[in-house]
PDB file of C-alpha atoms in Angstrom:
ATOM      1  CA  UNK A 274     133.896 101.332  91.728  1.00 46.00           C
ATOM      2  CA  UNK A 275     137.531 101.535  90.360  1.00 46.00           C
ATOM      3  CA  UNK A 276     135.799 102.113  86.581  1.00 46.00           C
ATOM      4  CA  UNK A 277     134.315 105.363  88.461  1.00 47.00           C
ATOM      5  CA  UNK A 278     137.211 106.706  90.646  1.00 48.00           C
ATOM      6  CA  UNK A 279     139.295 106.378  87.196  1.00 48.00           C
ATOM      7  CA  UNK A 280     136.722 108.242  84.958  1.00 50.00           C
ATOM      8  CA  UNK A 281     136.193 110.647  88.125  1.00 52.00           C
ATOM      9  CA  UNK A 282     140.296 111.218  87.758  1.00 56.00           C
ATOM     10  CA  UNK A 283     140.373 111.534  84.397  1.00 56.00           C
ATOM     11  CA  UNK A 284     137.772 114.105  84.163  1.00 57.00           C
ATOM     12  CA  UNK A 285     139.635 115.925  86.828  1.00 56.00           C
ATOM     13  CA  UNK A 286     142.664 115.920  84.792  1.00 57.00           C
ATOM     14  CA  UNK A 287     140.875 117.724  81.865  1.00 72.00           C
ATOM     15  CA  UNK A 288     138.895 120.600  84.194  1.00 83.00           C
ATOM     16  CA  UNK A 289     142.666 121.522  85.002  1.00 86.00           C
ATOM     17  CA  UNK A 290     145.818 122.499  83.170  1.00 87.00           C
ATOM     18  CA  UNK A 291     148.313 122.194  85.353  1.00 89.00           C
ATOM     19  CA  UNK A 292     150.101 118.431  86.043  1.00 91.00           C
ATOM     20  CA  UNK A 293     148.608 117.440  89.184  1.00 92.00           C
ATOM     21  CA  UNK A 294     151.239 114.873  89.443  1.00 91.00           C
ATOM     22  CA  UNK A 295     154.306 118.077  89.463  1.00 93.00           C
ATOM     23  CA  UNK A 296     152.110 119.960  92.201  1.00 92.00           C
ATOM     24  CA  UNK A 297     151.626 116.792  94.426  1.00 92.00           C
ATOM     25  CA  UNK A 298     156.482 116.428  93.888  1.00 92.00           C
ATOM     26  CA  UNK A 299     155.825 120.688  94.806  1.00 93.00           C
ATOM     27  CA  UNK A 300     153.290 120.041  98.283  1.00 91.00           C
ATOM     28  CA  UNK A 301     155.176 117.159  99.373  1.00 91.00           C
ATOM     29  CA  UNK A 302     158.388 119.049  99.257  1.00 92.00           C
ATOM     30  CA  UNK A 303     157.328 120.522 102.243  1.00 90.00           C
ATOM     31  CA  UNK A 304     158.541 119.074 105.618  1.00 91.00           C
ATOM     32  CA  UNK A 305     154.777 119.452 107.118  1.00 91.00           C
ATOM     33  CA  UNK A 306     153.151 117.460 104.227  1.00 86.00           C
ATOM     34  CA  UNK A 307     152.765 113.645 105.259  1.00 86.00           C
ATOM     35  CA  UNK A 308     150.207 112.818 102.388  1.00 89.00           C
ATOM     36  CA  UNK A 309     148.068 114.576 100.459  1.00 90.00           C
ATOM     37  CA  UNK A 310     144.538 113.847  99.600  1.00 90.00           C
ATOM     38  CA  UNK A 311     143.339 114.215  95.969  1.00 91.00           C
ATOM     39  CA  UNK A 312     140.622 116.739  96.398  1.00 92.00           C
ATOM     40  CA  UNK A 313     143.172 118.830  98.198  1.00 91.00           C
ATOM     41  CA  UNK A 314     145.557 118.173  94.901  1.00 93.00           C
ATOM     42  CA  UNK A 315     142.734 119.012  92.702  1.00 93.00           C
ATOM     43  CA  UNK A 316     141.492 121.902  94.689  1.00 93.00           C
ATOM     44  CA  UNK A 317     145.145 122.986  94.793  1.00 93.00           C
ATOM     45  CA  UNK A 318     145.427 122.854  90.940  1.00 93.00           C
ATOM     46  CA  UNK A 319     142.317 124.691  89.900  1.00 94.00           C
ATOM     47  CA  UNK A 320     143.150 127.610  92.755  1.00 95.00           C
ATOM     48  CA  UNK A 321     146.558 127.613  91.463  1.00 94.00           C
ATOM     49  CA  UNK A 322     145.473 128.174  87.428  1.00 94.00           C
ATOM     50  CA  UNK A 323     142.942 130.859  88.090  1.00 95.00           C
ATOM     51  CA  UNK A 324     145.377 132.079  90.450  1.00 94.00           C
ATOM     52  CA  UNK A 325     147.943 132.632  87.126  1.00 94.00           C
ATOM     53  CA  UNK A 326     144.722 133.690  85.174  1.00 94.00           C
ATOM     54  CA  UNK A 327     144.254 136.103  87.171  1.00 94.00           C
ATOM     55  CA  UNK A 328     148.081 137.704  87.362  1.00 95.00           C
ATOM     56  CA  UNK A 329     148.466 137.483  83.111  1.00 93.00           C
ATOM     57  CA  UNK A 330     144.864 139.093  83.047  1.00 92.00           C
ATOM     58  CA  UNK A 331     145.517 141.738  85.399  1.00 93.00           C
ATOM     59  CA  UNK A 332     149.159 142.305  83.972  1.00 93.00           C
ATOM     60  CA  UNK A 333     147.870 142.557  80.757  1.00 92.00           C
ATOM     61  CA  UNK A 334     144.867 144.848  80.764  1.00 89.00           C
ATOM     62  CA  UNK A 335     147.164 147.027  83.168  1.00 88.00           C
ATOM     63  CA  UNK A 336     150.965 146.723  80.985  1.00 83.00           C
ATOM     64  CA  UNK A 337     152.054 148.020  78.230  1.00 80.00           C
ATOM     65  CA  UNK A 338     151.626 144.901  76.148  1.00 73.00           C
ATOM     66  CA  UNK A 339     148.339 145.349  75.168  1.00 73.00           C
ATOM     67  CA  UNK A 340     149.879 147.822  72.468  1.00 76.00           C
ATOM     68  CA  UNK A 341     151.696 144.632  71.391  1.00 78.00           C
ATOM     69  CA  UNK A 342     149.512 142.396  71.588  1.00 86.00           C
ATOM     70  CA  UNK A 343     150.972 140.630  73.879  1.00 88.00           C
ATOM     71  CA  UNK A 344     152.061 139.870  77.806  1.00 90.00           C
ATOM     72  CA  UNK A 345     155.378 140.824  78.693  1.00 89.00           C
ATOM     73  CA  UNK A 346     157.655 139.940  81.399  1.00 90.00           C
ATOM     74  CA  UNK A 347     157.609 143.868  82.617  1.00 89.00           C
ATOM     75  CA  UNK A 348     153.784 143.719  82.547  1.00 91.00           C
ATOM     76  CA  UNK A 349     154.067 141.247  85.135  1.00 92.00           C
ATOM     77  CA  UNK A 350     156.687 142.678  86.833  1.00 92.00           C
ATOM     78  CA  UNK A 351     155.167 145.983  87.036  1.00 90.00           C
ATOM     79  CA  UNK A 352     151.833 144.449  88.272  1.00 92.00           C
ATOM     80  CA  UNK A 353     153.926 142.707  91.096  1.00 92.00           C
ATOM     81  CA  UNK A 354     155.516 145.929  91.934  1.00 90.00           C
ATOM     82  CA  UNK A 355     152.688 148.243  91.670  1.00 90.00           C
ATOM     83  CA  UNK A 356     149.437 146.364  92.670  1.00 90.00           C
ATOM     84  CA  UNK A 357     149.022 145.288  96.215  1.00 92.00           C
ATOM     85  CA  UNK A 358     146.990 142.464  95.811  1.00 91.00           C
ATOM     86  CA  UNK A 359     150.572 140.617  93.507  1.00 93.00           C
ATOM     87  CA  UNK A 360     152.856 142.770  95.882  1.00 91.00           C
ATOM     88  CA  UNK A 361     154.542 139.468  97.585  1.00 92.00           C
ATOM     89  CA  UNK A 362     155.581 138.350  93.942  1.00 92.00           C
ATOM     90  CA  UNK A 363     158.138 141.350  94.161  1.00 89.00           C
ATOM     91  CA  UNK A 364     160.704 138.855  94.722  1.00 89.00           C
ATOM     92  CA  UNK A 365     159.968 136.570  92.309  1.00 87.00           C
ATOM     93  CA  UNK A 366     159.031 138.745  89.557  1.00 87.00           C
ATOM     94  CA  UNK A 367     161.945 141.652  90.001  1.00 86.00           C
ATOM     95  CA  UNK A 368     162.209 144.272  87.217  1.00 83.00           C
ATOM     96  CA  UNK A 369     164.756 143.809  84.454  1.00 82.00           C
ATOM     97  CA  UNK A 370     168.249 145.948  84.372  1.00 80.00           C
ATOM     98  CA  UNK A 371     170.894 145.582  82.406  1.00 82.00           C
ATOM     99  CA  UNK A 372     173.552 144.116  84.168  1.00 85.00           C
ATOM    100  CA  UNK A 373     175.691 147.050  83.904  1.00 86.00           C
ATOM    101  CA  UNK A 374     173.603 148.705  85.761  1.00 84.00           C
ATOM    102  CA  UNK A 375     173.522 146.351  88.577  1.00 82.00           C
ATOM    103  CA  UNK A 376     177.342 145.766  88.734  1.00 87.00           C
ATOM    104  CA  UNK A 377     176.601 149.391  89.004  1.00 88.00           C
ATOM    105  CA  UNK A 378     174.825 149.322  92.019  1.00 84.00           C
ATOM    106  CA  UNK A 379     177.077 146.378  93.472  1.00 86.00           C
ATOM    107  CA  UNK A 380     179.574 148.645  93.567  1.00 87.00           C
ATOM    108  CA  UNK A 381     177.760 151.432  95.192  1.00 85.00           C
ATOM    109  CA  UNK A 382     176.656 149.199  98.068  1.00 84.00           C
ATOM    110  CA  UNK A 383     180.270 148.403  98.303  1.00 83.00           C
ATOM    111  CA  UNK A 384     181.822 151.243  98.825  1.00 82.00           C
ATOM    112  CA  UNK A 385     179.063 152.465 100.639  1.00 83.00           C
ATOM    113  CA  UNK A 386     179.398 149.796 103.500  1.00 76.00           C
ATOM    114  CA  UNK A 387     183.633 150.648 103.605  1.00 70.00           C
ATOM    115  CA  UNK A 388     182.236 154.161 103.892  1.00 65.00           C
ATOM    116  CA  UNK A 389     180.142 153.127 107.041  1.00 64.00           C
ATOM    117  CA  UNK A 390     183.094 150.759 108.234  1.00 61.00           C
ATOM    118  CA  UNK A 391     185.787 153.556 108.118  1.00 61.00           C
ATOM    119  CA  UNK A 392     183.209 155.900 109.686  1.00 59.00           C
ATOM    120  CA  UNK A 393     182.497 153.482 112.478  1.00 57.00           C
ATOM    121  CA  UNK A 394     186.685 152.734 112.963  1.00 55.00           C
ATOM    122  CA  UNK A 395     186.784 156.695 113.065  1.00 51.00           C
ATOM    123  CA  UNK A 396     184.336 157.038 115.980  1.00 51.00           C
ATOM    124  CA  UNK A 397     186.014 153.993 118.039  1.00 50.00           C
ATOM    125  CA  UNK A 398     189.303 155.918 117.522  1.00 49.00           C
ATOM    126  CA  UNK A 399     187.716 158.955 118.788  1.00 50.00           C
ATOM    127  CA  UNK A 400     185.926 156.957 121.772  1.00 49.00           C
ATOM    128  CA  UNK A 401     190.144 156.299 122.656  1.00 49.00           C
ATOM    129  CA  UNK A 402     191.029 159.823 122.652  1.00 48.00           C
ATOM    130  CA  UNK A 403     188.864 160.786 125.122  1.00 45.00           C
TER     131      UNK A 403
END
């Protein structure tokens, strides 16, 4: 019987990609997971790789890569921004600016929230006049 389990876990092992032994370290980081049965790792695996299939296919029949021959990083990030079905990897998958450009925008924010803070000071002082 243990011949069979091992040749059952070894074929397993080839009909996915993926290290089930990093995805069972990933589930059992969460507080809720007490053990985790290996049908459930397996099934977890094979979901997961078609599940990243899926997002390079999509990202690159729908990017600009194609051109290149090849899947970008914007191709996915585009695909998280623009398709609805990828929409929650938004956060994960930001698009690229140079970091000028964001120091940029730091600094916006910034003085736009002492802009709000003054303006809110400025009402309170009026609230005092009256």
């Amino acid at each position: 019987a243990e011949m069979a389990a091992a040749r059952l876990s070894g074929t397993e092992n080839r009909l996915v990609s993926l290290p089930l032994s990093r995805i069972r370290v990933i589930m059992k980081s969460s507080p809720e997971v007490s053990s985790i049965n290996q049908d459930a790792l397996f099934l977890t695996a094979k979901a997961t790789e078609l599940f990243v299939q899926y997002l390079a296919t999509y990202s690159y029949k729908h990017g600009r890569g194609k051109e290149k021959n090849a899947l970008t990083y914007t191709d996915l990030s585009h695909t998280a921004e623009e398709c609805e079905t990828f929409q929650f990897l938004a956060d994960i998958l930001p698009k690229k600016i140079l970091a000028s450009k964001y120091l940029k925008m730091l600094e916006k924010e910034k003085r736009d929230g002492e802009v709000r803070e003054s303006n809110d000071e400025g009402e309170e002082e009026e609230d005092e006049d009256e």
